[in-house]
């Protein structure tokens, strides 16, 4: 809890002002019963009308000041609580943003959303109440007791005898509530998780007519939350009537005992009325304190959940002495880098793979290297990847293929360091990815995820995720390469067209092309495509790959593919099976030596179109063909003929 106090420190002067105003408010309220007693004893009993008016005016002025103090203090406390929650939400979001995928897997999205919203709101409400109650209740309680004892000690003892009963009652109630509140927060997480899943997967639910099943699952979780909430509220509901009973009991005791004191002329009627008001103020103070015992357990649960996030250290952190990358190569894909001047001859058939002839030192270092890599997820002991070793040279295109669950996505996720290896090392540009800053590493890598993710905003905003300062010309160029310029031009507002949350107002293929354009806009040195062509028709697929071959020539490309036809012409194909490399080579070599690859090819036979498509020259063709335009034209004709 002490870690959360720092979020109030920026508002410490506002808090002090609020406390001072609350003190003045309590002081003015404590003066009113004594003034009323004098009004009754001197003005009403004595028949002094002028005195009644005089005391009435004093009481009215004090009440107005008390109201002003209360309103101003309320403003300050609200500002402090809102500021506290703003800073806390910011730190929570910043913390979560730098979590590795391991931490996301550990917590889950739904609970992180709940902790950032509902739990922070709980603390905000508690702080706003505490700033007032913690000052008001003790001051009112102590002030009322002192003023009561100043009038009559024996009657004060009657009131004080009830207070231990109240304390014991509140203690037992709070003990019952705390574990139930903890359980309620867990149930709330469950409801949030189910709601998120059902809203995200609404198309799947409707496609399989599972609306009723989804409703039952949500209703079951909702009923569990409702049941536990009712238990909490039932116990809390007992608290107020119980305290009201004890408070009324104290009032009756004061009236009964006070009547004897008045009869013996040891107490005036005005003092009796003041006593009753002091009793009321004392009991209300106890009520306020009891509410703290109700809300603090819930706030503690929320605070613990928030601190669990804030105290979680990411498993993937930048090293203290990060090694810089050599920036000699610059970004790949610009026109200057692709001039056919012989300085960037990536595709010489001399077997030397001299991709950077100007710098022999750099050409000797693979751009990507896996050294005996093993990988497993933190919540499992099963190895997903086992003893993976291979290299990718600069400007080389490498494909990764394998059956579902063979570890393809896990393998490429290690390159931008979304996860850390269990053993071995992954090197980019000759440096272990664990020894460089993550931001520098990911600047070199253009990663296009298997699931196309777009953010709410304009098309330009989404493309600029790849390059923040991209000009409109650069955006249009990226869209043109990704075969997305046509449909963007046809949209009413062009680059300013709005993309809804999750990209639900564009098709799956359009989303794929926009995410590819986002990666191209950054002009990285390494492109990683995680099965990103599956949502594209064959014609668009062929055109896109032809454009990529021309525009990002010289860049290193690593692609995960499901279609064998897409990668058939790649010089190096890595075949994964059950987390192990079972074959590396060209299509012809693998067909001869790798049984797993042959099985994959056999499973995809029967589509003449796919076979024809592989004859076209594209980004996955390792050889530089001089008749690429003719091949592309032939491919287009075949597409049109099939369609």
Coordinates of C-alpha atoms in Angstrom, one line a residue, residues 155-497:
X155 CA -24.4 11.1 31.2
X156 CA -21.4 11.0 29.0
X157 CA -20.5 7.6 30.5
X158 CA -23.9 6.3 29.5
X159 CA -23.1 7.1 25.9
X160 CA -19.6 5.8 26.0
X161 CA -20.9 2.4 27.3
X162 CA -22.5 1.8 23.9
X163 CA -19.4 2.5 21.8
X164 CA -17.6 -0.9 22.7
X165 CA -20.7 -2.7 21.5
X166 CA -20.6 -0.9 18.2
X167 CA -16.9 -1.7 17.8
X168 CA -17.4 -5.4 18.4
X169 CA -20.4 -5.5 16.0
X170 CA -18.4 -3.7 13.2
X171 CA -15.4 -6.1 13.7
X172 CA -17.4 -9.3 13.2
X173 CA -19.2 -7.9 10.2
X174 CA -16.0 -6.8 8.5
X175 CA -14.4 -10.2 9.1
X176 CA -17.3 -11.8 7.2
X177 CA -17.1 -9.3 4.3
X178 CA -13.3 -9.4 3.5
X179 CA -13.1 -12.9 2.0
X180 CA -16.3 -12.5 0.1
X181 CA -15.1 -9.3 -1.5
X182 CA -11.9 -11.0 -2.6
X183 CA -14.0 -13.7 -4.2
X184 CA -16.3 -11.1 -5.8
X185 CA -13.3 -9.5 -7.6
X186 CA -12.3 -12.9 -9.0
X187 CA -15.9 -13.5 -10.2
X188 CA -15.8 -10.1 -11.8
X189 CA -12.6 -11.0 -13.7
X190 CA -14.4 -14.1 -15.0
X191 CA -17.4 -12.1 -16.2
X192 CA -15.1 -9.7 -18.0
X193 CA -13.2 -12.5 -19.6
X194 CA -16.3 -14.3 -20.9
X195 CA -17.8 -11.0 -22.1
X196 CA -14.6 -10.1 -24.0
X197 CA -14.4 -13.5 -25.6
X198 CA -18.1 -13.5 -26.6
X199 CA -18.0 -10.0 -28.1
X200 CA -14.7 -10.7 -30.0
X201 CA -16.0 -14.0 -31.3
X202 CA -19.5 -12.8 -32.1
X203 CA -19.2 -13.8 -35.8
X204 CA -18.1 -17.4 -34.9
X205 CA -21.0 -17.7 -32.4
X206 CA -23.5 -16.6 -35.0
X207 CA -22.0 -18.7 -37.7
X208 CA -22.5 -21.9 -35.6
X209 CA -25.8 -20.8 -34.0
X210 CA -24.3 -20.8 -30.5
X211 CA -26.0 -17.7 -29.3
X212 CA -28.0 -19.7 -26.7
X213 CA -24.8 -21.5 -25.5
X214 CA -22.9 -18.2 -25.2
X215 CA -25.8 -16.7 -23.3
X216 CA -25.9 -19.6 -20.9
X217 CA -22.1 -19.4 -20.3
X218 CA -22.4 -15.6 -19.6
X219 CA -25.5 -16.0 -17.5
X220 CA -23.7 -18.7 -15.4
X221 CA -20.8 -16.4 -14.7
X222 CA -23.1 -13.4 -14.1
X223 CA -25.2 -15.5 -11.7
X224 CA -22.1 -16.4 -9.7
X225 CA -21.1 -12.8 -9.5
X226 CA -24.6 -11.8 -8.5
X227 CA -24.7 -14.5 -5.8
X228 CA -21.5 -13.4 -4.2
X229 CA -22.5 -9.7 -4.5
X230 CA -25.8 -10.4 -2.7
X231 CA -23.9 -12.1 0.1
X232 CA -21.7 -9.0 0.5
X233 CA -24.7 -6.7 0.4
X234 CA -26.7 -8.8 2.8
X235 CA -24.0 -8.6 5.4
X236 CA -23.5 -4.9 4.8
X237 CA -27.2 -4.4 5.0
X238 CA -27.1 -5.8 8.6
X239 CA -24.5 -3.3 9.6
X240 CA -26.5 -0.1 9.3
X241 CA -29.7 -1.3 11.1
X242 CA -27.6 -2.8 13.8
X243 CA -25.7 0.5 14.4
X244 CA -29.0 2.4 14.1
X245 CA -30.4 0.2 16.9
X246 CA -27.5 0.8 19.1
X247 CA -27.6 4.6 18.4
X248 CA -31.3 4.8 19.3
X249 CA -30.6 2.7 22.4
X250 CA -28.0 5.3 23.5
X251 CA -30.5 8.1 22.7
X252 CA -33.2 6.4 24.8
X253 CA -30.7 5.9 27.7
X254 CA -29.8 9.6 27.6
X255 CA -33.4 10.7 27.6
X256 CA -34.3 8.3 30.5
X257 CA -31.3 9.3 32.6
X258 CA -31.5 13.0 31.6
X259 CA -35.1 13.2 32.7
X260 CA -34.0 12.5 36.3
X261 CA -31.2 15.0 36.0
X262 CA -33.7 17.7 34.8
X263 CA -36.1 16.8 37.6
X264 CA -33.4 17.3 40.2
X265 CA -32.4 20.5 38.4
X266 CA -28.9 19.2 37.7
X267 CA -29.4 19.6 34.0
X268 CA -31.3 22.1 31.9
X269 CA -33.6 21.3 29.0
X270 CA -31.2 23.0 26.6
X271 CA -28.3 20.9 27.8
X272 CA -30.5 17.8 27.3
X273 CA -31.2 18.7 23.7
X274 CA -27.5 19.5 23.1
X275 CA -26.7 16.0 24.6
X276 CA -29.0 14.3 22.2
X277 CA -27.3 16.2 19.3
X278 CA -23.9 15.2 20.5
X279 CA -25.0 11.6 20.8
X280 CA -26.3 11.7 17.3
X281 CA -23.0 13.2 16.1
X282 CA -21.0 10.5 17.9
X283 CA -23.0 7.7 16.5
X284 CA -22.8 9.2 13.0
X285 CA -19.1 9.3 13.4
X286 CA -19.1 5.6 14.3
X287 CA -21.3 4.9 11.3
X288 CA -18.8 6.7 9.0
X289 CA -15.9 4.7 10.5
X290 CA -17.9 1.5 10.1
X291 CA -18.3 2.2 6.4
X292 CA -14.6 2.5 6.2
X293 CA -14.4 -1.0 7.5
X294 CA -16.6 -2.1 4.7
X295 CA -15.0 -0.3 1.8
X296 CA -11.3 -0.8 2.9
X297 CA -11.4 -4.6 2.5
X298 CA -12.6 -4.2 -1.0
X299 CA -10.1 -1.4 -1.7
X300 CA -7.4 -3.6 -0.2
X301 CA -8.2 -6.4 -2.7
X302 CA -8.1 -3.9 -5.5
X303 CA -4.9 -2.4 -4.3
X304 CA -3.3 -5.9 -4.0
X305 CA -4.4 -6.7 -7.6
X306 CA -3.0 -3.4 -8.9
X307 CA 0.3 -3.8 -7.0
X308 CA 0.6 -7.3 -8.4
X309 CA 0.8 -5.8 -11.8
X310 CA 3.0 -2.9 -10.8
X311 CA 5.4 -5.2 -8.9
X312 CA 5.7 -7.7 -11.8
X313 CA 9.0 -7.3 -13.5
X314 CA 9.1 -8.1 -17.2
X315 CA 11.1 -11.2 -18.0
X316 CA 12.3 -9.4 -21.1
X317 CA 14.2 -6.3 -20.3
X318 CA 16.8 -4.1 -22.0
X319 CA 20.4 -4.8 -20.8
X320 CA 22.2 -2.3 -18.7
X321 CA 25.0 -1.9 -21.3
X322 CA 23.1 -2.4 -24.6
X323 CA 25.2 -3.0 -27.7
X324 CA 24.4 -0.7 -30.6
X325 CA 23.7 -2.1 -34.1
X326 CA 26.0 -1.1 -36.9
X327 CA 24.0 1.4 -38.9
X328 CA 26.1 1.2 -42.1
X329 CA 23.5 -0.6 -44.0
X330 CA 20.6 1.8 -43.3
X331 CA 17.1 1.0 -44.3
X332 CA 16.4 -1.4 -47.1
X333 CA 14.0 -0.8 -49.9
X334 CA 14.6 2.9 -50.7
X335 CA 15.3 3.7 -54.3
X336 CA 18.9 4.5 -53.7
X337 CA 19.5 1.1 -52.1
X338 CA 18.0 -0.7 -55.0
X339 CA 19.8 0.9 -57.9
X340 CA 21.1 -1.8 -60.3
X341 CA 24.7 -0.4 -60.1
X342 CA 26.3 -3.7 -59.0
X343 CA 27.0 -2.5 -55.5
X344 CA 24.1 -4.5 -54.0
X345 CA 24.3 -7.7 -56.0
X346 CA 22.2 -9.9 -53.8
X347 CA 21.5 -12.7 -56.3
X348 CA 24.8 -13.6 -57.8
X349 CA 25.0 -17.2 -58.7
X350 CA 28.6 -17.5 -57.6
X351 CA 27.9 -19.3 -54.3
X352 CA 29.5 -16.6 -52.3
X353 CA 26.2 -15.0 -51.2
X354 CA 28.0 -11.7 -51.2
X355 CA 25.1 -9.4 -50.3
X356 CA 27.2 -6.5 -49.2
X357 CA 30.1 -6.4 -51.6
X358 CA 31.1 -3.0 -50.4
X359 CA 31.8 -4.2 -46.9
X360 CA 33.4 -7.7 -46.6
X361 CA 33.2 -7.6 -42.8
X362 CA 29.4 -7.2 -42.8
X363 CA 28.8 -9.8 -45.5
X364 CA 30.5 -12.4 -43.4
X365 CA 28.0 -11.9 -40.5
X366 CA 24.5 -13.5 -41.0
X367 CA 21.7 -11.1 -40.5
X368 CA 19.8 -13.8 -38.5
X369 CA 21.4 -16.7 -36.7
X370 CA 19.8 -19.4 -34.4
X371 CA 22.4 -21.3 -32.3
X372 CA 21.1 -24.4 -30.6
X373 CA 17.9 -22.7 -29.6
X374 CA 15.4 -24.4 -27.3
X375 CA 12.2 -22.7 -26.3
X376 CA 9.3 -23.3 -23.9
X377 CA 6.5 -21.2 -22.5
X378 CA 6.9 -20.2 -18.9
X379 CA 3.7 -22.0 -17.8
X380 CA 4.8 -25.3 -19.3
X381 CA 7.7 -27.7 -19.1
X382 CA 7.2 -28.9 -22.7
X383 CA 9.8 -27.7 -25.2
X384 CA 8.2 -26.0 -28.2
X385 CA 11.5 -25.7 -30.1
X386 CA 14.4 -28.2 -29.7
X387 CA 18.0 -27.5 -30.7
X388 CA 17.2 -25.1 -33.6
X389 CA 20.2 -23.9 -35.6
X390 CA 20.3 -22.1 -38.9
X391 CA 21.5 -18.9 -40.5
X392 CA 20.0 -16.3 -42.8
X393 CA 22.3 -14.1 -44.9
X394 CA 21.6 -10.5 -45.9
X395 CA 19.2 -10.2 -48.7
X396 CA 18.3 -13.9 -48.5
X397 CA 14.7 -15.2 -48.5
X398 CA 14.0 -18.1 -46.2
X399 CA 10.7 -19.9 -45.8
X400 CA 9.5 -21.9 -42.8
X401 CA 6.9 -24.5 -43.3
X402 CA 5.5 -27.3 -41.1
X403 CA 2.3 -28.8 -39.8
X404 CA 0.0 -27.0 -37.4
X405 CA 1.7 -26.8 -34.0
X406 CA 5.2 -27.5 -35.2
X407 CA 6.5 -24.3 -33.7
X408 CA 6.7 -21.9 -36.8
X409 CA 5.2 -18.8 -35.1
X410 CA 7.1 -19.5 -31.9
X411 CA 10.3 -19.6 -33.9
X412 CA 9.9 -16.3 -35.7
X413 CA 8.6 -14.6 -32.5
X414 CA 12.1 -15.1 -31.0
X415 CA 13.7 -12.8 -33.6
X416 CA 12.1 -9.5 -32.4
X417 CA 12.4 -10.9 -28.9
X418 CA 8.7 -11.3 -28.1
X419 CA 9.9 -14.2 -26.0
X420 CA 13.4 -15.2 -24.7
X421 CA 14.9 -18.6 -25.5
X422 CA 15.2 -21.3 -22.8
X423 CA 18.7 -22.1 -24.0
X424 CA 20.9 -21.2 -27.0
X425 CA 20.9 -17.8 -28.6
X426 CA 19.2 -15.8 -31.4
X427 CA 21.5 -13.3 -33.1
X428 CA 20.5 -10.4 -35.4
X429 CA 23.3 -8.7 -37.2
X430 CA 25.8 -10.6 -35.3
X431 CA 24.5 -9.6 -31.8
X432 CA 22.5 -11.6 -29.4
X433 CA 19.0 -10.1 -29.2
X434 CA 19.3 -10.1 -25.4
X435 CA 22.2 -7.7 -25.6
X436 CA 20.6 -4.9 -27.6
X437 CA 17.7 -2.5 -26.9
X438 CA 14.4 -3.9 -27.9
X439 CA 13.4 -0.6 -29.7
X440 CA 16.6 -0.8 -31.8
X441 CA 16.0 -4.5 -32.6
X442 CA 12.4 -4.0 -33.6
X443 CA 13.3 -1.0 -35.7
X444 CA 15.3 -3.4 -37.9
X445 CA 12.4 -5.9 -38.1
X446 CA 9.1 -5.4 -40.0
X447 CA 6.9 -8.0 -38.4
X448 CA 3.5 -8.8 -40.0
X449 CA 1.5 -10.9 -37.6
X450 CA -0.5 -13.9 -38.6
X451 CA -3.7 -12.2 -37.3
X452 CA -4.2 -8.9 -39.0
X453 CA -4.6 -6.3 -36.3
X454 CA -5.8 -2.7 -37.1
X455 CA -6.5 0.0 -34.7
X456 CA -9.4 2.4 -34.6
X457 CA -8.4 5.6 -36.5
X458 CA -7.7 6.5 -40.1
X459 CA -5.9 4.4 -42.6
X460 CA -3.0 6.9 -42.5
X461 CA -2.8 6.5 -38.7
X462 CA -2.5 2.8 -39.0
X463 CA 0.2 2.9 -41.7
X464 CA 2.2 5.4 -39.6
X465 CA 2.6 2.7 -36.9
X466 CA 5.3 1.5 -39.2
X467 CA 6.9 4.9 -39.6
X468 CA 5.6 7.7 -37.4
X469 CA 6.7 10.6 -39.7
X470 CA 5.8 8.9 -43.0
X471 CA 4.6 11.4 -45.6
X472 CA 1.5 10.8 -47.7
X473 CA 3.7 9.9 -50.6
X474 CA 5.4 7.2 -48.6
X475 CA 2.1 5.9 -47.3
X476 CA 0.7 5.7 -50.8
X477 CA 3.8 3.9 -52.0
X478 CA 3.5 1.4 -49.2
X479 CA -0.1 0.8 -50.1
X480 CA 0.7 0.4 -53.7
X481 CA 3.3 -2.2 -53.0
X482 CA 0.9 -4.0 -50.7
X483 CA -1.8 -3.9 -53.4
X484 CA -4.0 -1.8 -51.2
X485 CA -4.0 1.5 -53.0
X486 CA -6.9 0.6 -55.3
X487 CA -9.5 0.0 -52.6
X488 CA -8.2 2.9 -50.5
X489 CA -8.6 5.2 -53.4
X490 CA -12.2 4.0 -53.9
X491 CA -13.0 4.9 -50.3
X492 CA -14.7 8.3 -49.9
X493 CA -12.0 9.9 -47.7
X494 CA -8.9 8.0 -49.0
X495 CA -6.2 8.0 -46.4
X496 CA -8.5 9.7 -44.0
X497 CA -11.0 6.9 -44.2

